[in-house]
Amino acid sequence: MLIAFNKPHGVLCQFTDRSLPPRPTLAAFGLPAGVYPAGRLDHDSEGLLLLTDDGMLAHRITDPRHTLGKTYWVQVEGTPSPAQLDALRAGVRLNDGPTRPAEVQRLDPPPALWPRDPPVRMRKTVPDAWLAMTLREGRNRQVRRMTAAVGLPTLRLVRVAIGHHALDDLLPGQWREVAPAHGPPGRS
């Protein structure tokens, strides 16, 4: 079984939380029993999360050797210059080494998304812009670190696709069952 879920901002990608006070988890959304996240999405990020009950399928989704593209819509603070976009496309040096090149394009007009709760912090004197970024690796907070490294801090981050699986019309907190990408589970 493979589930596409639109993870709301502020929800942990796990079913339990031992912190006090407890934070919202996946347990609140009526997901089928026995499924687990195939990968992660930060607490302060939103969008597509795939969940499965098949360990081999989860591995195929998350293993960087399979180079499954993950596409994000990224609201950044500032107006991206051609040099900043080229730097993201070429790969950025982070404290844990260089990233792989990313596919990056400016989204103009901005995407039509649901309101975020809490709203994104906006400054009247600083412009913002939206980018579509596709990565083929998955380091911790990688999109945020890449945009910061080129001088474009991330304000909002929404994952809209993993491979050919897309968020489509799912609203925050909604989910649907989807077909695995490449044949029966467990096959590459």
PDB file of C-alpha atoms in Angstrom:
ATOM      1  CA  MET A   1       0.000   0.000   0.000  1.00  0.00           C
ATOM      2  CA  LEU A   2       1.245   3.484  -0.863  1.00  0.00           C
ATOM      3  CA  ILE A   3      -0.384   6.625   0.538  1.00  0.00           C
ATOM      4  CA  ALA A   4       0.075  10.215  -0.647  1.00  0.00           C
ATOM      5  CA  PHE A   5      -0.480  12.625   2.270  1.00  0.00           C
ATOM      6  CA  ASN A   6      -0.399  16.426   2.384  1.00  0.00           C
ATOM      7  CA  LYS A   7       1.501  17.051   5.615  1.00  0.00           C
ATOM      8  CA  PRO A   8       0.460  20.316   7.232  1.00  0.00           C
ATOM      9  CA  HIS A   9       2.996  22.789   8.628  1.00  0.00           C
ATOM     10  CA  GLY A  10       3.859  21.991  12.251  1.00  0.00           C
ATOM     11  CA  VAL A  11       3.162  18.230  12.064  1.00  0.00           C
ATOM     12  CA  LEU A  12       5.908  15.701  12.825  1.00  0.00           C
ATOM     13  CA  CYS A  13       6.597  12.899  10.317  1.00  0.00           C
ATOM     14  CA  GLN A  14       6.000  10.241  12.959  1.00  0.00           C
ATOM     15  CA  PHE A  15       3.046   8.765  14.802  1.00  0.00           C
ATOM     16  CA  THR A  16       4.140   9.516  18.380  1.00  0.00           C
ATOM     17  CA  ASP A  17       5.904  12.342  20.185  1.00  0.00           C
ATOM     18  CA  ARG A  18       7.384  12.073  23.661  1.00  0.00           C
ATOM     19  CA  SER A  19       8.101  15.773  24.094  1.00  0.00           C
ATOM     20  CA  LEU A  20       6.151  17.882  26.567  1.00  0.00           C
ATOM     21  CA  PRO A  21       3.872  19.310  25.536  1.00  0.00           C
ATOM     22  CA  PRO A  22       3.372  16.799  22.711  1.00  0.00           C
ATOM     23  CA  ARG A  23       3.456  18.166  19.181  1.00  0.00           C
ATOM     24  CA  PRO A  24       0.998  17.200  16.407  1.00  0.00           C
ATOM     25  CA  THR A  25       1.867  13.905  14.684  1.00  0.00           C
ATOM     26  CA  LEU A  26       0.601  11.755  11.804  1.00  0.00           C
ATOM     27  CA  ALA A  27      -1.635   9.887  14.271  1.00  0.00           C
ATOM     28  CA  ALA A  28      -4.255  12.662  14.060  1.00  0.00           C
ATOM     29  CA  PHE A  29      -5.102  12.097  10.376  1.00  0.00           C
ATOM     30  CA  GLY A  30      -6.801   8.676  10.196  1.00  0.00           C
ATOM     31  CA  LEU A  31      -4.079   7.071   8.102  1.00  0.00           C
ATOM     32  CA  PRO A  32      -4.325   3.303   7.531  1.00  0.00           C
ATOM     33  CA  ALA A  33      -2.755   1.083  10.182  1.00  0.00           C
ATOM     34  CA  GLY A  34       0.711  -0.272   9.449  1.00  0.00           C
ATOM     35  CA  VAL A  35       1.971   2.491   7.132  1.00  0.00           C
ATOM     36  CA  TYR A  36       5.113   4.467   7.853  1.00  0.00           C
ATOM     37  CA  PRO A  37       6.711   7.509   6.195  1.00  0.00           C
ATOM     38  CA  ALA A  38       9.011   6.771   3.251  1.00  0.00           C
ATOM     39  CA  GLY A  39      11.364   9.631   4.019  1.00  0.00           C
ATOM     40  CA  ARG A  40      10.968  12.781   6.055  1.00  0.00           C
ATOM     41  CA  LEU A  41       9.605  16.262   5.727  1.00  0.00           C
ATOM     42  CA  ASP A  42      10.668  18.806   8.324  1.00  0.00           C
ATOM     43  CA  HIS A  43       8.269  19.938  11.041  1.00  0.00           C
ATOM     44  CA  ASP A  44       8.160  23.417   9.496  1.00  0.00           C
ATOM     45  CA  SER A  45       7.763  22.188   5.902  1.00  0.00           C
ATOM     46  CA  GLU A  46       4.523  21.204   4.187  1.00  0.00           C
ATOM     47  CA  GLY A  47       3.334  19.047   1.363  1.00  0.00           C
ATOM     48  CA  LEU A  48       3.696  15.594  -0.106  1.00  0.00           C
ATOM     49  CA  LEU A  49       4.722  12.765   2.170  1.00  0.00           C
ATOM     50  CA  LEU A  50       4.539   9.167   0.948  1.00  0.00           C
ATOM     51  CA  LEU A  51       3.703   6.450   3.460  1.00  0.00           C
ATOM     52  CA  THR A  52       3.843   2.704   2.857  1.00  0.00           C
ATOM     53  CA  ASP A  53       3.613  -0.655   4.587  1.00  0.00           C
ATOM     54  CA  ASP A  54       6.297  -2.094   2.228  1.00  0.00           C
ATOM     55  CA  GLY A  55       9.881  -1.735   3.464  1.00  0.00           C
ATOM     56  CA  MET A  56      11.433  -2.428   0.045  1.00  0.00           C
ATOM     57  CA  LEU A  57       9.231   0.214  -1.567  1.00  0.00           C
ATOM     58  CA  ALA A  58      10.155   2.706   1.167  1.00  0.00           C
ATOM     59  CA  HIS A  59      13.837   1.989   0.498  1.00  0.00           C
ATOM     60  CA  ARG A  60      13.374   2.516  -3.251  1.00  0.00           C
ATOM     61  CA  ILE A  61      11.690   5.880  -2.588  1.00  0.00           C
ATOM     62  CA  THR A  62      14.340   7.130  -0.154  1.00  0.00           C
ATOM     63  CA  ASP A  63      17.612   5.626  -1.440  1.00  0.00           C
ATOM     64  CA  PRO A  64      19.623   8.359  -3.228  1.00  0.00           C
ATOM     65  CA  ARG A  65      21.041   5.763  -5.651  1.00  0.00           C
ATOM     66  CA  HIS A  66      17.605   5.635  -7.291  1.00  0.00           C
ATOM     67  CA  THR A  67      17.824   9.435  -7.905  1.00  0.00           C
ATOM     68  CA  LEU A  68      14.085   9.889  -7.464  1.00  0.00           C
ATOM     69  CA  GLY A  69      13.495  13.610  -7.928  1.00  0.00           C
ATOM     70  CA  LYS A  70      11.737  15.508  -5.162  1.00  0.00           C
ATOM     71  CA  THR A  71      10.183  18.797  -6.260  1.00  0.00           C
ATOM     72  CA  TYR A  72       9.570  21.709  -3.902  1.00  0.00           C
ATOM     73  CA  TRP A  73       7.916  25.077  -4.256  1.00  0.00           C
ATOM     74  CA  VAL A  74      10.076  27.437  -2.220  1.00  0.00           C
ATOM     75  CA  GLN A  75       9.147  30.939  -1.164  1.00  0.00           C
ATOM     76  CA  VAL A  76      12.380  32.864  -0.627  1.00  0.00           C
ATOM     77  CA  GLU A  77      13.127  36.247   0.824  1.00  0.00           C
ATOM     78  CA  GLY A  78      14.609  38.541  -1.808  1.00  0.00           C
ATOM     79  CA  THR A  79      14.623  38.681  -5.590  1.00  0.00           C
ATOM     80  CA  PRO A  80      16.734  35.867  -7.078  1.00  0.00           C
ATOM     81  CA  SER A  81      19.453  37.049  -9.437  1.00  0.00           C
ATOM     82  CA  PRO A  82      20.559  34.963 -12.417  1.00  0.00           C
ATOM     83  CA  ALA A  83      23.829  34.265 -10.553  1.00  0.00           C
ATOM     84  CA  GLN A  84      21.963  32.943  -7.474  1.00  0.00           C
ATOM     85  CA  LEU A  85      19.774  30.682  -9.635  1.00  0.00           C
ATOM     86  CA  ASP A  86      22.842  29.436 -11.545  1.00  0.00           C
ATOM     87  CA  ALA A  87      24.598  28.660  -8.237  1.00  0.00           C
ATOM     88  CA  LEU A  88      21.642  26.519  -7.116  1.00  0.00           C
ATOM     89  CA  ARG A  89      21.582  24.773 -10.503  1.00  0.00           C
ATOM     90  CA  ALA A  90      25.309  24.001 -10.307  1.00  0.00           C
ATOM     91  CA  GLY A  91      25.208  22.711  -6.733  1.00  0.00           C
ATOM     92  CA  VAL A  92      26.100  24.585  -3.581  1.00  0.00           C
ATOM     93  CA  ARG A  93      28.889  23.897  -1.096  1.00  0.00           C
ATOM     94  CA  LEU A  94      27.389  23.272   2.350  1.00  0.00           C
ATOM     95  CA  ASN A  95      29.190  22.494   5.606  1.00  0.00           C
ATOM     96  CA  ASP A  96      28.715  18.754   4.875  1.00  0.00           C
ATOM     97  CA  GLY A  97      30.065  19.031   1.310  1.00  0.00           C
ATOM     98  CA  PRO A  98      28.829  20.048  -2.118  1.00  0.00           C
ATOM     99  CA  THR A  99      25.261  19.291  -3.182  1.00  0.00           C
ATOM    100  CA  ARG A 100      24.311  17.715  -6.453  1.00  0.00           C
ATOM    101  CA  PRO A 101      23.045  20.134  -9.092  1.00  0.00           C
ATOM    102  CA  ALA A 102      19.378  21.071  -8.689  1.00  0.00           C
ATOM    103  CA  GLU A 103      16.757  21.869 -11.284  1.00  0.00           C
ATOM    104  CA  VAL A 104      15.608  25.412 -10.467  1.00  0.00           C
ATOM    105  CA  GLN A 105      13.170  27.797 -12.083  1.00  0.00           C
ATOM    106  CA  ARG A 106      11.358  30.908 -10.985  1.00  0.00           C
ATOM    107  CA  LEU A 107       7.586  30.531 -10.483  1.00  0.00           C
ATOM    108  CA  ASP A 108       5.906  33.623 -11.842  1.00  0.00           C
ATOM    109  CA  PRO A 109       3.112  34.093 -11.016  1.00  0.00           C
ATOM    110  CA  PRO A 110       3.415  32.536  -7.544  1.00  0.00           C
ATOM    111  CA  PRO A 111       1.605  29.217  -7.045  1.00  0.00           C
ATOM    112  CA  ALA A 112      -1.942  29.248  -5.685  1.00  0.00           C
ATOM    113  CA  LEU A 113      -1.643  27.527  -2.307  1.00  0.00           C
ATOM    114  CA  TRP A 114      -3.742  27.186   0.822  1.00  0.00           C
ATOM    115  CA  PRO A 115      -3.071  29.701   3.610  1.00  0.00           C
ATOM    116  CA  ARG A 116      -0.406  28.551   6.037  1.00  0.00           C
ATOM    117  CA  ASP A 117      -1.127  28.395   9.758  1.00  0.00           C
ATOM    118  CA  PRO A 118       0.721  30.255  11.209  1.00  0.00           C
ATOM    119  CA  PRO A 119       1.150  32.741   8.357  1.00  0.00           C
ATOM    120  CA  VAL A 120       4.594  33.293   6.841  1.00  0.00           C
ATOM    121  CA  ARG A 121       6.501  36.251   8.312  1.00  0.00           C
ATOM    122  CA  MET A 122       6.555  38.984   5.696  1.00  0.00           C
ATOM    123  CA  ARG A 123       8.483  42.268   5.653  1.00  0.00           C
ATOM    124  CA  LYS A 124       7.002  45.180   3.729  1.00  0.00           C
ATOM    125  CA  THR A 125      10.406  46.427   2.613  1.00  0.00           C
ATOM    126  CA  VAL A 126      11.817  43.083   1.445  1.00  0.00           C
ATOM    127  CA  PRO A 127      10.436  41.381  -1.686  1.00  0.00           C
ATOM    128  CA  ASP A 128       9.890  37.649  -1.925  1.00  0.00           C
ATOM    129  CA  ALA A 129       9.807  35.177  -4.818  1.00  0.00           C
ATOM    130  CA  TRP A 130       8.818  31.570  -5.503  1.00  0.00           C
ATOM    131  CA  LEU A 131      11.101  28.916  -6.966  1.00  0.00           C
ATOM    132  CA  ALA A 132      10.488  25.361  -8.130  1.00  0.00           C
ATOM    133  CA  MET A 133      13.442  23.199  -7.065  1.00  0.00           C
ATOM    134  CA  THR A 134      13.965  19.518  -7.862  1.00  0.00           C
ATOM    135  CA  LEU A 135      16.631  17.678  -5.864  1.00  0.00           C
ATOM    136  CA  ARG A 136      17.948  14.158  -6.364  1.00  0.00           C
ATOM    137  CA  GLU A 137      19.409  13.749  -2.900  1.00  0.00           C
ATOM    138  CA  GLY A 138      17.935  14.258   0.529  1.00  0.00           C
ATOM    139  CA  ARG A 139      20.146  15.836   3.137  1.00  0.00           C
ATOM    140  CA  ASN A 140      18.756  17.267   6.348  1.00  0.00           C
ATOM    141  CA  ARG A 141      17.058  20.631   5.640  1.00  0.00           C
ATOM    142  CA  GLN A 142      18.847  20.724   2.286  1.00  0.00           C
ATOM    143  CA  VAL A 143      16.581  23.137   0.392  1.00  0.00           C
ATOM    144  CA  ARG A 144      16.676  25.650   3.245  1.00  0.00           C
ATOM    145  CA  ARG A 145      20.465  25.383   3.534  1.00  0.00           C
ATOM    146  CA  MET A 146      20.961  25.716  -0.236  1.00  0.00           C
ATOM    147  CA  THR A 147      18.817  28.837  -0.582  1.00  0.00           C
ATOM    148  CA  ALA A 148      20.449  30.400   2.493  1.00  0.00           C
ATOM    149  CA  ALA A 149      23.914  29.664   1.052  1.00  0.00           C
ATOM    150  CA  VAL A 150      23.114  31.824  -1.991  1.00  0.00           C
ATOM    151  CA  GLY A 151      21.546  34.625   0.071  1.00  0.00           C
ATOM    152  CA  LEU A 152      17.862  33.706  -0.347  1.00  0.00           C
ATOM    153  CA  PRO A 153      16.460  32.557   3.015  1.00  0.00           C
ATOM    154  CA  THR A 154      13.483  30.201   2.736  1.00  0.00           C
ATOM    155  CA  LEU A 155      10.195  31.549   4.076  1.00  0.00           C
ATOM    156  CA  ARG A 156       7.907  28.659   3.070  1.00  0.00           C
ATOM    157  CA  LEU A 157       8.666  25.196   1.724  1.00  0.00           C
ATOM    158  CA  VAL A 158       6.064  22.922   0.105  1.00  0.00           C
ATOM    159  CA  ARG A 159       6.993  19.544  -1.434  1.00  0.00           C
ATOM    160  CA  VAL A 160       4.750  19.040  -4.469  1.00  0.00           C
ATOM    161  CA  ALA A 161       6.141  15.846  -6.034  1.00  0.00           C
ATOM    162  CA  ILE A 162       8.223  12.745  -5.361  1.00  0.00           C
ATOM    163  CA  GLY A 163       9.077  11.042  -8.637  1.00  0.00           C
ATOM    164  CA  HIS A 164       5.845  10.876 -10.607  1.00  0.00           C
ATOM    165  CA  HIS A 165       3.687  11.112  -7.469  1.00  0.00           C
ATOM    166  CA  ALA A 166       2.252  14.626  -7.153  1.00  0.00           C
ATOM    167  CA  LEU A 167       0.381  16.482  -4.444  1.00  0.00           C
ATOM    168  CA  ASP A 168      -2.279  17.524  -6.978  1.00  0.00           C
ATOM    169  CA  ASP A 169      -5.464  18.669  -5.228  1.00  0.00           C
ATOM    170  CA  LEU A 170      -4.819  17.228  -1.746  1.00  0.00           C
ATOM    171  CA  LEU A 171      -5.403  19.848   0.935  1.00  0.00           C
ATOM    172  CA  PRO A 172      -3.402  19.865   4.194  1.00  0.00           C
ATOM    173  CA  GLY A 173      -4.284  16.796   6.261  1.00  0.00           C
ATOM    174  CA  GLN A 174      -5.862  14.899   3.341  1.00  0.00           C
ATOM    175  CA  TRP A 175      -4.535  11.613   1.923  1.00  0.00           C
ATOM    176  CA  ARG A 176      -5.269   9.089  -0.823  1.00  0.00           C
ATOM    177  CA  GLU A 177      -3.977   5.679  -1.845  1.00  0.00           C
ATOM    178  CA  VAL A 178      -1.784   5.719  -4.973  1.00  0.00           C
ATOM    179  CA  ALA A 179      -0.169   3.072  -7.174  1.00  0.00           C
ATOM    180  CA  PRO A 180       3.573   2.419  -6.737  1.00  0.00           C
ATOM    181  CA  ALA A 181       5.769   3.934  -9.446  1.00  0.00           C
ATOM    182  CA  HIS A 182       7.550   0.971 -11.044  1.00  0.00           C
ATOM    183  CA  GLY A 183       5.715  -2.317 -11.000  1.00  0.00           C
ATOM    184  CA  PRO A 184       5.002  -4.411  -7.936  1.00  0.00           C
ATOM    185  CA  PRO A 185       6.432  -3.340  -4.562  1.00  0.00           C
ATOM    186  CA  GLY A 186       9.951  -4.501  -3.928  1.00  0.00           C
ATOM    187  CA  ARG A 187      11.104  -4.354  -7.590  1.00  0.00           C
ATOM    188  CA  SER A 188      13.433  -1.688  -8.950  1.00  0.00           C
TER     189      SER A 188
END
